[in-house]
N, CA, C and O of each residue as an XYZ file, in Angstrom:
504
protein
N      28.357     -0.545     -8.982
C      28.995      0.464     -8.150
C      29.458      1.650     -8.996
O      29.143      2.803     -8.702
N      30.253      1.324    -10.108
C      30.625      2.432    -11.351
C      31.323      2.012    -12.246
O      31.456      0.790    -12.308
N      32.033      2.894    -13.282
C      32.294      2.231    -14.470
C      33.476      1.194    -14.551
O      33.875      0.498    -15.485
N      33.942      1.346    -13.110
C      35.437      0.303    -13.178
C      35.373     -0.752    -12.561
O      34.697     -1.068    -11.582
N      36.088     -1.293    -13.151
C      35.772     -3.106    -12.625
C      36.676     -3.100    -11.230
O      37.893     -2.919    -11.185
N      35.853     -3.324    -10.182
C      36.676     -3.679     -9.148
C      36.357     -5.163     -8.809
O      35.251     -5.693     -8.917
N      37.630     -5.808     -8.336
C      37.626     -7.315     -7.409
C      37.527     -7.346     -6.597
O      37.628     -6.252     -6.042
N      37.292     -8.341     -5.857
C      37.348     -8.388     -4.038
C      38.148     -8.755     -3.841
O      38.902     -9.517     -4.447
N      38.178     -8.137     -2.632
C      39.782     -8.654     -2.145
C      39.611     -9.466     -0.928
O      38.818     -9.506      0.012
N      40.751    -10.151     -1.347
C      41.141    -11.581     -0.689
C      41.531    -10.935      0.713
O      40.736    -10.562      1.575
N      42.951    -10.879      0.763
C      43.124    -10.652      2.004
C      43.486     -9.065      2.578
O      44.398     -8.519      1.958
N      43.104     -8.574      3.268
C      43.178     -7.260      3.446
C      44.486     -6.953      3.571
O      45.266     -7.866      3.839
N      44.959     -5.646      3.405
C      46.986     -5.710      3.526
C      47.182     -5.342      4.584
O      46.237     -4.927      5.253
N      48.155     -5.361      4.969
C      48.833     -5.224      6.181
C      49.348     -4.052      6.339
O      50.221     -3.831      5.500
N      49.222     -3.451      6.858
C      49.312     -1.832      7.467
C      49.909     -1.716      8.455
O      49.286     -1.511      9.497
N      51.646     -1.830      8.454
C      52.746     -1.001      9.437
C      53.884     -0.303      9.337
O      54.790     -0.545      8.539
N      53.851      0.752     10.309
C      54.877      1.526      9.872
C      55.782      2.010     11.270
O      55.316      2.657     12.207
N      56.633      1.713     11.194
C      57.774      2.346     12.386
C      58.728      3.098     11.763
O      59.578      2.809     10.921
N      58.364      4.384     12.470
C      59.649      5.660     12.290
C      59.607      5.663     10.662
O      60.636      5.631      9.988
N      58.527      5.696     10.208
C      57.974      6.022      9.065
C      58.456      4.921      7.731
O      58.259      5.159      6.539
N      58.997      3.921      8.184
C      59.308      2.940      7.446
C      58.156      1.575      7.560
O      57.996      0.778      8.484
N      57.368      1.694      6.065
C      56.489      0.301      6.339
C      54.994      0.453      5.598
O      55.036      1.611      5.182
N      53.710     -0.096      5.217
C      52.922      0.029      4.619
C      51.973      0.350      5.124
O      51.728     -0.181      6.207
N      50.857      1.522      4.488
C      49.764      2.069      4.507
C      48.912      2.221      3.498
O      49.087      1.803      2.353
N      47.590      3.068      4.071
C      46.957      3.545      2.805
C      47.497      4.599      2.385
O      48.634      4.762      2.828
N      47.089      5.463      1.631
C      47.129      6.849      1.084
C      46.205      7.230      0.203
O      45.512      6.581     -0.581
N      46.303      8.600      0.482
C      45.847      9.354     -1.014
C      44.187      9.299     -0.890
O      43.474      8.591     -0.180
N      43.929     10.106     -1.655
C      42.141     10.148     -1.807
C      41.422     10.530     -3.312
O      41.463     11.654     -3.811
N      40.899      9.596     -3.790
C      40.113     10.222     -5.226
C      39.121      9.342     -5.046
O      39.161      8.122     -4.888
N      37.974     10.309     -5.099
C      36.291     10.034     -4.765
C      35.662     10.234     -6.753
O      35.779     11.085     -7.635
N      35.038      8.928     -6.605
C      34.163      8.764     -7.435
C      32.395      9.400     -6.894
O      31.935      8.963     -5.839
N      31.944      9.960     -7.360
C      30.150     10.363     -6.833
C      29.648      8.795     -7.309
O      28.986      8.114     -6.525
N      29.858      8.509     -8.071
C      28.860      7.311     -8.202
C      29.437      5.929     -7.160
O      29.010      4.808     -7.437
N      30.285      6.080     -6.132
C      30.751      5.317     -5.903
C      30.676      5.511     -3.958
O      31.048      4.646     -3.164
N      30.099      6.862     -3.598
C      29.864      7.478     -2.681
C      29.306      6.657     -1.857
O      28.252      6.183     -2.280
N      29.767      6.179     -0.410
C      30.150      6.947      0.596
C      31.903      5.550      0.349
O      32.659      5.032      1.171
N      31.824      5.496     -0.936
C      33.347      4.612     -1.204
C      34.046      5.558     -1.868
O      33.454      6.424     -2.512
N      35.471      5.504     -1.785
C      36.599      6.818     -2.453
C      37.822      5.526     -2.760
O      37.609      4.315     -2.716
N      38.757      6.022     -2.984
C      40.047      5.611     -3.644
C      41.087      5.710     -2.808
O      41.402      6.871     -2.546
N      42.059      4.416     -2.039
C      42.952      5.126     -1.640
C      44.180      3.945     -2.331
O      43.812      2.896     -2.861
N      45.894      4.409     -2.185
C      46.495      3.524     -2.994
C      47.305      2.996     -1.734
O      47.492      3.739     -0.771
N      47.706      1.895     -1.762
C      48.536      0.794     -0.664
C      49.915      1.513     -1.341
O      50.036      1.805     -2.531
N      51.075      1.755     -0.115
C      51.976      1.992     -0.345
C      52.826      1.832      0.388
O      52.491      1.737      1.569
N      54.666      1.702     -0.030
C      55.573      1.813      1.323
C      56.093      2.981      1.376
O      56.309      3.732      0.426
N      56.347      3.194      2.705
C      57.135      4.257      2.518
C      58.567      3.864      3.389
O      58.884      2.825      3.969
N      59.349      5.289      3.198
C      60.490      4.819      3.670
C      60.722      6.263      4.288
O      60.579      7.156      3.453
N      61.093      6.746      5.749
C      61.245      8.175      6.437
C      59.447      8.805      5.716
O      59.252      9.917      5.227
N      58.644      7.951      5.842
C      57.541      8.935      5.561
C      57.121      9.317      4.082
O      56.045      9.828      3.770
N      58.320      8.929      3.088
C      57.934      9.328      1.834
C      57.546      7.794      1.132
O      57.889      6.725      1.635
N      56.848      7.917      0.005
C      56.195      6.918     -0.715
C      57.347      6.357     -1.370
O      58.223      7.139     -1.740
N      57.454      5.380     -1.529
C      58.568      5.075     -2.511
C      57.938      3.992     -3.299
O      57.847      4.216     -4.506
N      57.465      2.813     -2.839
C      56.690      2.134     -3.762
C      55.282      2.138     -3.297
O      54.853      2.260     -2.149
N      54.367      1.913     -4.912
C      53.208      1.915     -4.976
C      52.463      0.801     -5.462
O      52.908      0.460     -6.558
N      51.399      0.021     -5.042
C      50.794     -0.963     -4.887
C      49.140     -0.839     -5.556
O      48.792     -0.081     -6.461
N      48.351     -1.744     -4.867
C      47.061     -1.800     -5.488
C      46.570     -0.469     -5.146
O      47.211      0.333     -4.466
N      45.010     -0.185     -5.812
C      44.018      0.982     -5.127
C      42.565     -0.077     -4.881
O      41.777     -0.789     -5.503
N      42.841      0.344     -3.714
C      41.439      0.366     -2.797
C      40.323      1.085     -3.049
O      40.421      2.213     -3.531
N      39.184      0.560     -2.772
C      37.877      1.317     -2.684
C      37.855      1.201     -1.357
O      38.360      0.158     -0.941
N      37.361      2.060     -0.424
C      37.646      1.764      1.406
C      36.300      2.985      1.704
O      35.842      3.696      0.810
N      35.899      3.004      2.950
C      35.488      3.842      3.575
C      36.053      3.570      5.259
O      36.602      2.608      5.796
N      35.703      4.649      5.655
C      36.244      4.405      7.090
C      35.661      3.637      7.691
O      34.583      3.389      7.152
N      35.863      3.006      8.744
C      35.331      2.332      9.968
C      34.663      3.143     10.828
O      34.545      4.367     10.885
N      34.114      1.959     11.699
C      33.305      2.738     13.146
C      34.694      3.688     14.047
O      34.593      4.826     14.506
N      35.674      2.968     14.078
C      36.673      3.139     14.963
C      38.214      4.169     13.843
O      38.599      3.866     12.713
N      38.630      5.125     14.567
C      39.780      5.368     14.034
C      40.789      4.873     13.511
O      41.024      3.977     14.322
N      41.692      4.786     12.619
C      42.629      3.678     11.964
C      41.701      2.608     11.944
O      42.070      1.519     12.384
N      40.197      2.791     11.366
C      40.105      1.131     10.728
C      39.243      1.772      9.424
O      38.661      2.807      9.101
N      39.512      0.671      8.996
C      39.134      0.712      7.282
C      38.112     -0.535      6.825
O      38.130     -1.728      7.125
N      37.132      0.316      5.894
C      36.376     -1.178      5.412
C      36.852     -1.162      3.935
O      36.953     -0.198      3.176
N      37.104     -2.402      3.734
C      37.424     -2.419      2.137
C      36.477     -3.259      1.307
O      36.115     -4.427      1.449
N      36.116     -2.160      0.221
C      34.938     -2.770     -0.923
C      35.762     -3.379     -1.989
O      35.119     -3.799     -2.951
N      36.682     -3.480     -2.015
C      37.172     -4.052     -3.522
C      38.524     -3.592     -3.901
O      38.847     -2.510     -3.410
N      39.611     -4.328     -4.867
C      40.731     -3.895     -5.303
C      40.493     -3.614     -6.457
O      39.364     -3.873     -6.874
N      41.542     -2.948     -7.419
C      41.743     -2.278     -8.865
C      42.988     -2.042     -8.781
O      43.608     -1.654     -7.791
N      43.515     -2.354    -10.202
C      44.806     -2.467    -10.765
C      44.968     -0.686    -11.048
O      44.166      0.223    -11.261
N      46.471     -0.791    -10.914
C      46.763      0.792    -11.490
C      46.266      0.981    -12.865
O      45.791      2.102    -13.050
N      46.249      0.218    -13.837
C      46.405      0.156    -15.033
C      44.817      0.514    -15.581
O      44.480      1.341    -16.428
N      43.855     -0.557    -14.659
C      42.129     -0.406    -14.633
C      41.378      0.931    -13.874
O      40.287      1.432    -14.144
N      42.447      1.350    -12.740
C      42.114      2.754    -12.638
C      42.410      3.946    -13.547
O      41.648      4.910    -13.617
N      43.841      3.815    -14.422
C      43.846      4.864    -15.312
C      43.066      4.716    -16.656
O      42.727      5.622    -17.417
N      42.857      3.381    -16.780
C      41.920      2.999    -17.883
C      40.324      3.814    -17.741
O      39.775      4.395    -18.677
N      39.782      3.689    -16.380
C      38.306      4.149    -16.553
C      38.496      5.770    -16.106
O      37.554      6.506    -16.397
N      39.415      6.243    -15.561
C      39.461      7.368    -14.848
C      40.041      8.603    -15.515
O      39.663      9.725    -15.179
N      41.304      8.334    -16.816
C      42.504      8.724    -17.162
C      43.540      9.358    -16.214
O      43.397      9.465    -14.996
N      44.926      9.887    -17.157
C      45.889      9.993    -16.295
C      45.667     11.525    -15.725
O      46.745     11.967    -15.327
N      44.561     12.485    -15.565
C      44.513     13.283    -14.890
C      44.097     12.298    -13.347
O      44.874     12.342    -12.394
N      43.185     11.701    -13.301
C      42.524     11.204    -12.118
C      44.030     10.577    -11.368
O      44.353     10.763    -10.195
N      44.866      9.748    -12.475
C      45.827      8.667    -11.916
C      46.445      9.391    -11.286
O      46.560      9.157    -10.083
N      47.262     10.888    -12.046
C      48.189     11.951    -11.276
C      47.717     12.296     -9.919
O      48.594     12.640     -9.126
N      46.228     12.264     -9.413
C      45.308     13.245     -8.541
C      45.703     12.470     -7.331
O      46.253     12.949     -6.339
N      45.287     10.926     -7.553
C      45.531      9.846     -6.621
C      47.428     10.032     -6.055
O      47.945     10.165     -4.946
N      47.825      9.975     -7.057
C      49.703      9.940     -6.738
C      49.738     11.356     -5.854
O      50.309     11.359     -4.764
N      49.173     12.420     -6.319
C      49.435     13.184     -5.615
C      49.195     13.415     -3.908
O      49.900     13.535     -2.905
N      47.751     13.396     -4.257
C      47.275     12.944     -2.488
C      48.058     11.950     -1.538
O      48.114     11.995     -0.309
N      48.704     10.960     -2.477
C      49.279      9.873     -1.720
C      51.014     10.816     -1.486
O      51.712     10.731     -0.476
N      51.143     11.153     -1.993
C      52.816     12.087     -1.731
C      52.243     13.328     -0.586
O      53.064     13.789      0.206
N      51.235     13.674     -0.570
C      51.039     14.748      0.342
C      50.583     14.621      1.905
O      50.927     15.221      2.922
N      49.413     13.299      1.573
C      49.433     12.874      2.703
C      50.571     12.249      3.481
O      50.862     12.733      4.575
N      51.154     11.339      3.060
C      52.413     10.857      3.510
C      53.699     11.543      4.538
O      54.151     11.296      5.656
N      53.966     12.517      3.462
C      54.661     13.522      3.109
C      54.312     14.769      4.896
O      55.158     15.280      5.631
N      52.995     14.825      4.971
C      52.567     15.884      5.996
C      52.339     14.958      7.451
O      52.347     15.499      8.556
N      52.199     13.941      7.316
C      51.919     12.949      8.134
C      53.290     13.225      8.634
O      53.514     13.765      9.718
N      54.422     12.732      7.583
C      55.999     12.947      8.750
C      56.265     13.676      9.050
O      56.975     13.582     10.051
N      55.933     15.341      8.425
C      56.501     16.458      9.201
C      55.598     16.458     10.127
O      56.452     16.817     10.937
N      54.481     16.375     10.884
C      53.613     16.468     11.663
C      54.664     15.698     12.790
O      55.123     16.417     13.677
N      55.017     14.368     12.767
C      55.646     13.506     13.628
C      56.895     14.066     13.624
O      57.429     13.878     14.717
N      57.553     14.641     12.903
C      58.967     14.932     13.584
C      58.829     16.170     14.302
O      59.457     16.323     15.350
N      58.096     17.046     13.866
C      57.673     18.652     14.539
C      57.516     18.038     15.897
O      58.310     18.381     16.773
N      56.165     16.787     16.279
C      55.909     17.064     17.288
C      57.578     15.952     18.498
O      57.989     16.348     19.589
N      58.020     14.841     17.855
C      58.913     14.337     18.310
C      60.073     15.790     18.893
O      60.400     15.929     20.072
N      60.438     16.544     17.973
C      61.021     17.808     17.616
C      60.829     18.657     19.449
O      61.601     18.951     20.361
N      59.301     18.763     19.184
C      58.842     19.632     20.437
C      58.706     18.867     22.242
O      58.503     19.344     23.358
N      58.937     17.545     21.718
C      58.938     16.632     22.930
C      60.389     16.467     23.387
O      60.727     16.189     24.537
N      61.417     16.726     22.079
C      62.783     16.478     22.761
C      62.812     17.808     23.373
O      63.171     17.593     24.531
N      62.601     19.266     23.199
C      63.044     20.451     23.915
C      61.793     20.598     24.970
O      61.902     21.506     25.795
N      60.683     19.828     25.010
C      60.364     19.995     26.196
C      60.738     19.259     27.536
O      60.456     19.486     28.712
N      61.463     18.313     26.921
C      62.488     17.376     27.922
C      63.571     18.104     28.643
O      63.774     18.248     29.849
N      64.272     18.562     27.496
C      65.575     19.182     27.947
C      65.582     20.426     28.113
O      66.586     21.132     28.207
N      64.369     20.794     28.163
C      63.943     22.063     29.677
C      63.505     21.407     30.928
O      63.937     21.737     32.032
N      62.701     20.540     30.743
C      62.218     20.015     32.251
C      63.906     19.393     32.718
O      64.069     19.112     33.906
N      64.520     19.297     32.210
C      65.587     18.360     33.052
C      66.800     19.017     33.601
O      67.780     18.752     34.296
N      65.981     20.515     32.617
C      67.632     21.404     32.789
C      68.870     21.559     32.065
O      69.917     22.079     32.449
N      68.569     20.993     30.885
C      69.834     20.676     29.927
C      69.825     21.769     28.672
O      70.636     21.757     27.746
N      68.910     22.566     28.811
C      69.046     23.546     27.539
C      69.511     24.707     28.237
O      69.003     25.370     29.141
N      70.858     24.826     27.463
C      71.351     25.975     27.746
C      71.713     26.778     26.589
O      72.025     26.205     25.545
N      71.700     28.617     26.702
C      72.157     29.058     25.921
C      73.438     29.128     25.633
O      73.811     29.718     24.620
């Protein structure tokens, strides 16, 4: 597949999150030799931001939205080993941005659902 040793993985992780507290994927760093497979890192977050960080995935998407196929796990340590710490930073980053835009997206639109309430109901006043 390419120069880094990936494992298979046992059991796929568990992916939940309420009110932005709970585990996902993140982040994106694409290998070409590894194409139509990319990089994403398992993480928790807490209000939407990353706080701890876990294995990296090789994944591509699924047939279906929110699903994921997974080719294999890699250690943080075996990704900065074959990749270095420019690639490692690239991954952390994507994973803080995606995250990161994912919650302002959800509170903007939560945001725009509470004042479209409290116009339909009559409660916004100047």
């Amino acid at each position: 597949m390419s120069r880094i040793a990936i494992q298979p993985v046992g059991l796929i992780p568990t992916m939940r999150r309420v009110n932005g507290f709970g585990t996902t994927i993140a982040g994106r760093f694409d290998d070409p030799a590894m194409s139509p497979w990319y990089f994403k890192q398992y993480v928790f977050t807490a209000l939407f931001v990353p706080i701890l960080f876990g294995a990296i995935y090789a994944v591509q998407p699924g047939k279906h939205s929110n699903e994921w196929r997974f080719g294999g796990r890699v250690s943080g340590r075996e990704f900065l080993r074959a990749y270095g710490w420019r690639a490692y930073w690239m991954l952390k980053g994507t994973v803080v941005l995606e995250t990161v835009a994912f919650g302002l997206f959800m509170l903007t639109g939560m945001g725009l659902l509470a004042l479209l309430w409290f116009w339909l109901t009559g409660q916004f006043r100047h």
